[in-house]
Short mmCIF file of the C-alpha atoms (twelve columns), coordinates in Angstrom:
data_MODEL
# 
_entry.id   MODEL 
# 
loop_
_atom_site.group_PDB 
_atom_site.id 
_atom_site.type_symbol 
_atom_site.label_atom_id 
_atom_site.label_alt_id 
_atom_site.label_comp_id 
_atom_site.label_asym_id 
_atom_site.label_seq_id 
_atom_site.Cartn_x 
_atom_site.Cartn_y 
_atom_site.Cartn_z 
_atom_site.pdbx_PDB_model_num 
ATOM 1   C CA . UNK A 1   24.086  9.612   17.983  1 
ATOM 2   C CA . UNK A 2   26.248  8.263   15.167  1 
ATOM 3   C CA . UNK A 3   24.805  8.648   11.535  1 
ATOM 4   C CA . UNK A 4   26.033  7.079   7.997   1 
ATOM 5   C CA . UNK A 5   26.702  9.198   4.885   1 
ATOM 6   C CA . UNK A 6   22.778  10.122  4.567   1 
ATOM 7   C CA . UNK A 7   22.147  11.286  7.837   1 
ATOM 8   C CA . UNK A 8   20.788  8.180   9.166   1 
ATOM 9   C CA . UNK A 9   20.530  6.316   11.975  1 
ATOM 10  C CA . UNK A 10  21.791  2.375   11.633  1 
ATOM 11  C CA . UNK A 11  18.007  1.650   12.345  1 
ATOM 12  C CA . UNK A 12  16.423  3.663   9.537   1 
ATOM 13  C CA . UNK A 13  19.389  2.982   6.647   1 
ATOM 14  C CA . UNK A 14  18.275  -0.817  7.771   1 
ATOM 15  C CA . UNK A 15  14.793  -0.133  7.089   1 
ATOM 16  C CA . UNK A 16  15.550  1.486   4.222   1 
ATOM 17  C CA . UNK A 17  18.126  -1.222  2.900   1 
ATOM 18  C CA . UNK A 18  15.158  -3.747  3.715   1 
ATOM 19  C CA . UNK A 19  12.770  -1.805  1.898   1 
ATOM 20  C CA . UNK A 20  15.392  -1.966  -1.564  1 
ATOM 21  C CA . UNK A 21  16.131  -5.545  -0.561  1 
ATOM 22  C CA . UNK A 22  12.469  -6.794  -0.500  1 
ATOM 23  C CA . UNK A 23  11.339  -4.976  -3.414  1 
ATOM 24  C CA . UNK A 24  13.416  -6.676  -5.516  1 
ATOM 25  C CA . UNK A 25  13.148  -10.183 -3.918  1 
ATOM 26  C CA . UNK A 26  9.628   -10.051 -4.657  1 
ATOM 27  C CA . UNK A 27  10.075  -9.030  -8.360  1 
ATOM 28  C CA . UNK A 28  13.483  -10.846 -8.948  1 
ATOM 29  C CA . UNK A 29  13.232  -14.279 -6.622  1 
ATOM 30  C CA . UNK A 30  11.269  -16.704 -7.794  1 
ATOM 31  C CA . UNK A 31  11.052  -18.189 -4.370  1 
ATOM 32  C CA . UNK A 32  10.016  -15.159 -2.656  1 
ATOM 33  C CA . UNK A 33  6.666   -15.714 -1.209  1 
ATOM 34  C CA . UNK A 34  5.266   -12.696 -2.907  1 
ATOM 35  C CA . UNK A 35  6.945   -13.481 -6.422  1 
ATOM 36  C CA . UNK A 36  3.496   -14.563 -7.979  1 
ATOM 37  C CA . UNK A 37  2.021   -11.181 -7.366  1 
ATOM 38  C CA . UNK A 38  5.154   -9.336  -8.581  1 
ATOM 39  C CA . UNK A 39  7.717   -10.632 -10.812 1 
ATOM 40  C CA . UNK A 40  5.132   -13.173 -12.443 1 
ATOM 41  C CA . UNK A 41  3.257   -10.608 -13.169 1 
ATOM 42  C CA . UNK A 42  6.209   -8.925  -15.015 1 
ATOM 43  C CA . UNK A 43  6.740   -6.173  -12.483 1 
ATOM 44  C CA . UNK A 44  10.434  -5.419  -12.511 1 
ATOM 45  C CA . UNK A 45  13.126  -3.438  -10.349 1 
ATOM 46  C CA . UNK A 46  14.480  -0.695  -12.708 1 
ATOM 47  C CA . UNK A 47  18.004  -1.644  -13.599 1 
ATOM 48  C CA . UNK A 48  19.469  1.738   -12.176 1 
ATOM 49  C CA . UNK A 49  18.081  0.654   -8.419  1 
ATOM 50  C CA . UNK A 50  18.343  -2.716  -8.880  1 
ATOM 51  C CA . UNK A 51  22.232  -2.637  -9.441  1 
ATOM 52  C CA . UNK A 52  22.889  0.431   -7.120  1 
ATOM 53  C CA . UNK A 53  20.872  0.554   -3.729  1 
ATOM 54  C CA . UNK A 54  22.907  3.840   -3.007  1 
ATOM 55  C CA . UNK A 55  21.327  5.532   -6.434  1 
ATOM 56  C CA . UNK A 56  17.838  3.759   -4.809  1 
ATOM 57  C CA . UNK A 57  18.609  5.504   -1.360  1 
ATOM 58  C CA . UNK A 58  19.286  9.338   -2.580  1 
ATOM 59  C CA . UNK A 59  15.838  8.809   -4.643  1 
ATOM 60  C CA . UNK A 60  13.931  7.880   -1.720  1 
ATOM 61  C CA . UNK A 61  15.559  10.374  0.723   1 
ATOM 62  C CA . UNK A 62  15.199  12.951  -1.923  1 
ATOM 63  C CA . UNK A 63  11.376  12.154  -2.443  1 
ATOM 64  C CA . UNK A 64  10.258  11.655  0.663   1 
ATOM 65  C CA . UNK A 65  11.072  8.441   2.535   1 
ATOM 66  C CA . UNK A 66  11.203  8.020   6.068   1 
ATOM 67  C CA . UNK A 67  10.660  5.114   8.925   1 
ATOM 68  C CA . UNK A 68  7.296   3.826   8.531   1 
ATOM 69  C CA . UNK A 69  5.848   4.436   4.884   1 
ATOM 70  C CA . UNK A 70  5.788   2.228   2.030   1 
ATOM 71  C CA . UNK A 71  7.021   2.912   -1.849  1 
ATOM 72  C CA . UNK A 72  4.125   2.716   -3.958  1 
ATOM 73  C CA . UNK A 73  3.811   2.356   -7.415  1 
ATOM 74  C CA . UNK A 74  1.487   4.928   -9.528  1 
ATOM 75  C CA . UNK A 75  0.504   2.298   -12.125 1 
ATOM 76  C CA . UNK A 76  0.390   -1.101  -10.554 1 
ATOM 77  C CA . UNK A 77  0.839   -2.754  -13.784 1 
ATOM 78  C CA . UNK A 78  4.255   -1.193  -14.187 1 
ATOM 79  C CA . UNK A 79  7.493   -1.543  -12.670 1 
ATOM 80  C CA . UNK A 80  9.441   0.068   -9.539  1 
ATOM 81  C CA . UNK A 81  11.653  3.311   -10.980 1 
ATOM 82  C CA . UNK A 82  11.604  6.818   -9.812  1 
ATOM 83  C CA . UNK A 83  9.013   7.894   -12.679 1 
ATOM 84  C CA . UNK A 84  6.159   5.160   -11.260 1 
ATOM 85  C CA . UNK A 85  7.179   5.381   -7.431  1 
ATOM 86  C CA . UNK A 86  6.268   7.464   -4.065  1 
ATOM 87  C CA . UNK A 87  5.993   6.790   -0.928  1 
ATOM 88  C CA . UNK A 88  2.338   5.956   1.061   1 
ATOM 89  C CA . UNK A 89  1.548   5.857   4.173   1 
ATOM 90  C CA . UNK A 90  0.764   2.192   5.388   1 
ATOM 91  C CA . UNK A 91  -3.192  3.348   6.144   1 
ATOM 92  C CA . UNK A 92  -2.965  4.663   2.408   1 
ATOM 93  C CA . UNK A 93  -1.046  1.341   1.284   1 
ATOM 94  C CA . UNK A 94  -3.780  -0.468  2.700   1 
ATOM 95  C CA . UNK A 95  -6.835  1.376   1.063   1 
ATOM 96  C CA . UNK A 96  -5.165  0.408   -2.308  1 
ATOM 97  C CA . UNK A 97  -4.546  -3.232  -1.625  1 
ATOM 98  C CA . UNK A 98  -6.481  -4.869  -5.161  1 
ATOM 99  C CA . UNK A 99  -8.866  -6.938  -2.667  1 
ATOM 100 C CA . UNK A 100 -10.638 -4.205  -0.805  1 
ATOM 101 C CA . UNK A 101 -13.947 -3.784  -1.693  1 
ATOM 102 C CA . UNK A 102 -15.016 -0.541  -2.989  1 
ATOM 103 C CA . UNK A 103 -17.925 1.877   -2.803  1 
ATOM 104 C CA . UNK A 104 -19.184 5.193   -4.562  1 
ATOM 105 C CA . UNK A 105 -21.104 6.940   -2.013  1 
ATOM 106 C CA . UNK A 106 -22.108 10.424  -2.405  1 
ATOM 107 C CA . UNK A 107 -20.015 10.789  -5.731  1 
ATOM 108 C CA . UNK A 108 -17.297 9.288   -4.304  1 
ATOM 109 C CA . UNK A 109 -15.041 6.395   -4.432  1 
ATOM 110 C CA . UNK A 110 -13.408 4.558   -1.114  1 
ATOM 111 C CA . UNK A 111 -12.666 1.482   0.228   1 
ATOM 112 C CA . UNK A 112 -15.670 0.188   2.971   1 
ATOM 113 C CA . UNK A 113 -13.018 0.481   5.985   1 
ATOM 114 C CA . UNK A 114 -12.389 3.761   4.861   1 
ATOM 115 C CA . UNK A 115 -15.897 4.833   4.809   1 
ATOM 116 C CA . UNK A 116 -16.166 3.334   7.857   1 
ATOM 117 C CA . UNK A 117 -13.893 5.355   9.480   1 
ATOM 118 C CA . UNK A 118 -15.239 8.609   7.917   1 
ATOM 119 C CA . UNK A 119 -19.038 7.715   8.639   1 
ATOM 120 C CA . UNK A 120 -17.882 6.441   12.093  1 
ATOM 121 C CA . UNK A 121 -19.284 3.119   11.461  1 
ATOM 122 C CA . UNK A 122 -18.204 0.027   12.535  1 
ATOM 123 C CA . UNK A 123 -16.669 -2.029  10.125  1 
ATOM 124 C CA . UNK A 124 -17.969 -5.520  10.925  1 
ATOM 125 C CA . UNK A 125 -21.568 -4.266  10.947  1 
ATOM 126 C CA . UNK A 126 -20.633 -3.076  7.026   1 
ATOM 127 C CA . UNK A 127 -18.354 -6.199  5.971   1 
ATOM 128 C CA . UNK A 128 -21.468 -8.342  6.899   1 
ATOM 129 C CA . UNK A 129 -24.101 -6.166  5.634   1 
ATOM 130 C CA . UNK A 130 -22.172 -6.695  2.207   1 
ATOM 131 C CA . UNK A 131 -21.353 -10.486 2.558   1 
ATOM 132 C CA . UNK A 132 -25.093 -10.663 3.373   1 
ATOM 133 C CA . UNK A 133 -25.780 -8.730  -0.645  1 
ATOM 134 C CA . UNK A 134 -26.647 -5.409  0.766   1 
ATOM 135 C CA . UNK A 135 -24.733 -3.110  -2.013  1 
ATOM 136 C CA . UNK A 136 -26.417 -0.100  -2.672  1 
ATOM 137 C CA . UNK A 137 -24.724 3.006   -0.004  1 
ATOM 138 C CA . UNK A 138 -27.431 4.249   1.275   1 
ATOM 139 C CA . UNK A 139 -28.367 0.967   2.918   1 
ATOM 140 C CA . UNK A 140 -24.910 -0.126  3.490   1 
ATOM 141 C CA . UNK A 141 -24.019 2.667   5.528   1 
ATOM 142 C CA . UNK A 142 -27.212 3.015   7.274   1 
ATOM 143 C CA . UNK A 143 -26.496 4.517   11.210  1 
ATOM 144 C CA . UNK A 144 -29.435 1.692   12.058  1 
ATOM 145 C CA . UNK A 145 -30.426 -1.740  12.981  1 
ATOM 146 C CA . UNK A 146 -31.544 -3.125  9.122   1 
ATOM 147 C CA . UNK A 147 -33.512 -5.844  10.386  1 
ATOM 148 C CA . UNK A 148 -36.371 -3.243  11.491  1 
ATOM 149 C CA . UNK A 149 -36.508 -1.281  8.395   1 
# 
């Protein structure tokens, strides 16, 4: 099996390439699709990966990256660079999406599919519990039928 100069296969440097690529269409291209939640917003490629996707690859390789995960930035309010980035798993990429809806139960802070998963619940059951103005936890997550209670 034939690898380039960082040990990859052609598959993985493409998903890696497409990974750089993407990340700064969406902050860079004001057509991109996804431009009004990035580069609107004044989120920004560093200049040093921007120019350079081979200075972007040895960062990623060297913290982490592999097929299937996602870079993530630590403060969503700032830019992609190797102080604000890591990569996520695309389970933890979703948890973090700004849209999920999120509970403290028992001290603690998760999103409701994530509870759901942890409380073995089922997540429809909670979603409509919740559209329905059920909020406080202990209801919420209730391992009953609520319409007998």
């Amino acid at each position: 099996m034939k690898r380039n100069e960082y040990g990859l296969k052609s598959y993985d440097y493409s998903l890696l390439y497409g990974t750089w690529r993407n990340m700064i269409k969406r902050c860079h291209d004001k057509n991109s699709d996804r431009y009004y939640t990035y580069g609107a917003r004044k989120i920004k490629v560093c200049e040093e990966w921007r120019n350079d996707f081979h200075t972007f690859a040895r960062w990623a390789l060297a913290n982490g990256w592999k097929p299937k995960i996602s870079i993530e930035r630590k403060d969503v309010d700032s830019g992609y660079s190797p102080k604000n980035c890591t990569f996520i798993t695309m389970d933890e990429q979703a948890r973090n999406r700004t849209n999920n809806i999120r509970i403290i139960y028992n001290g603690e802070e998760r999103c409701i599919s994530e509870w759901c998963r942890i409380l073995n619940l089922t997540d429809k059951t909670i979603y409509m519990r919740y559209a329905r103005g059920i909020r406080e936890p202990e209801r919420l997550f209730a391992d009953r039928d609520l319409r007998y209670s």
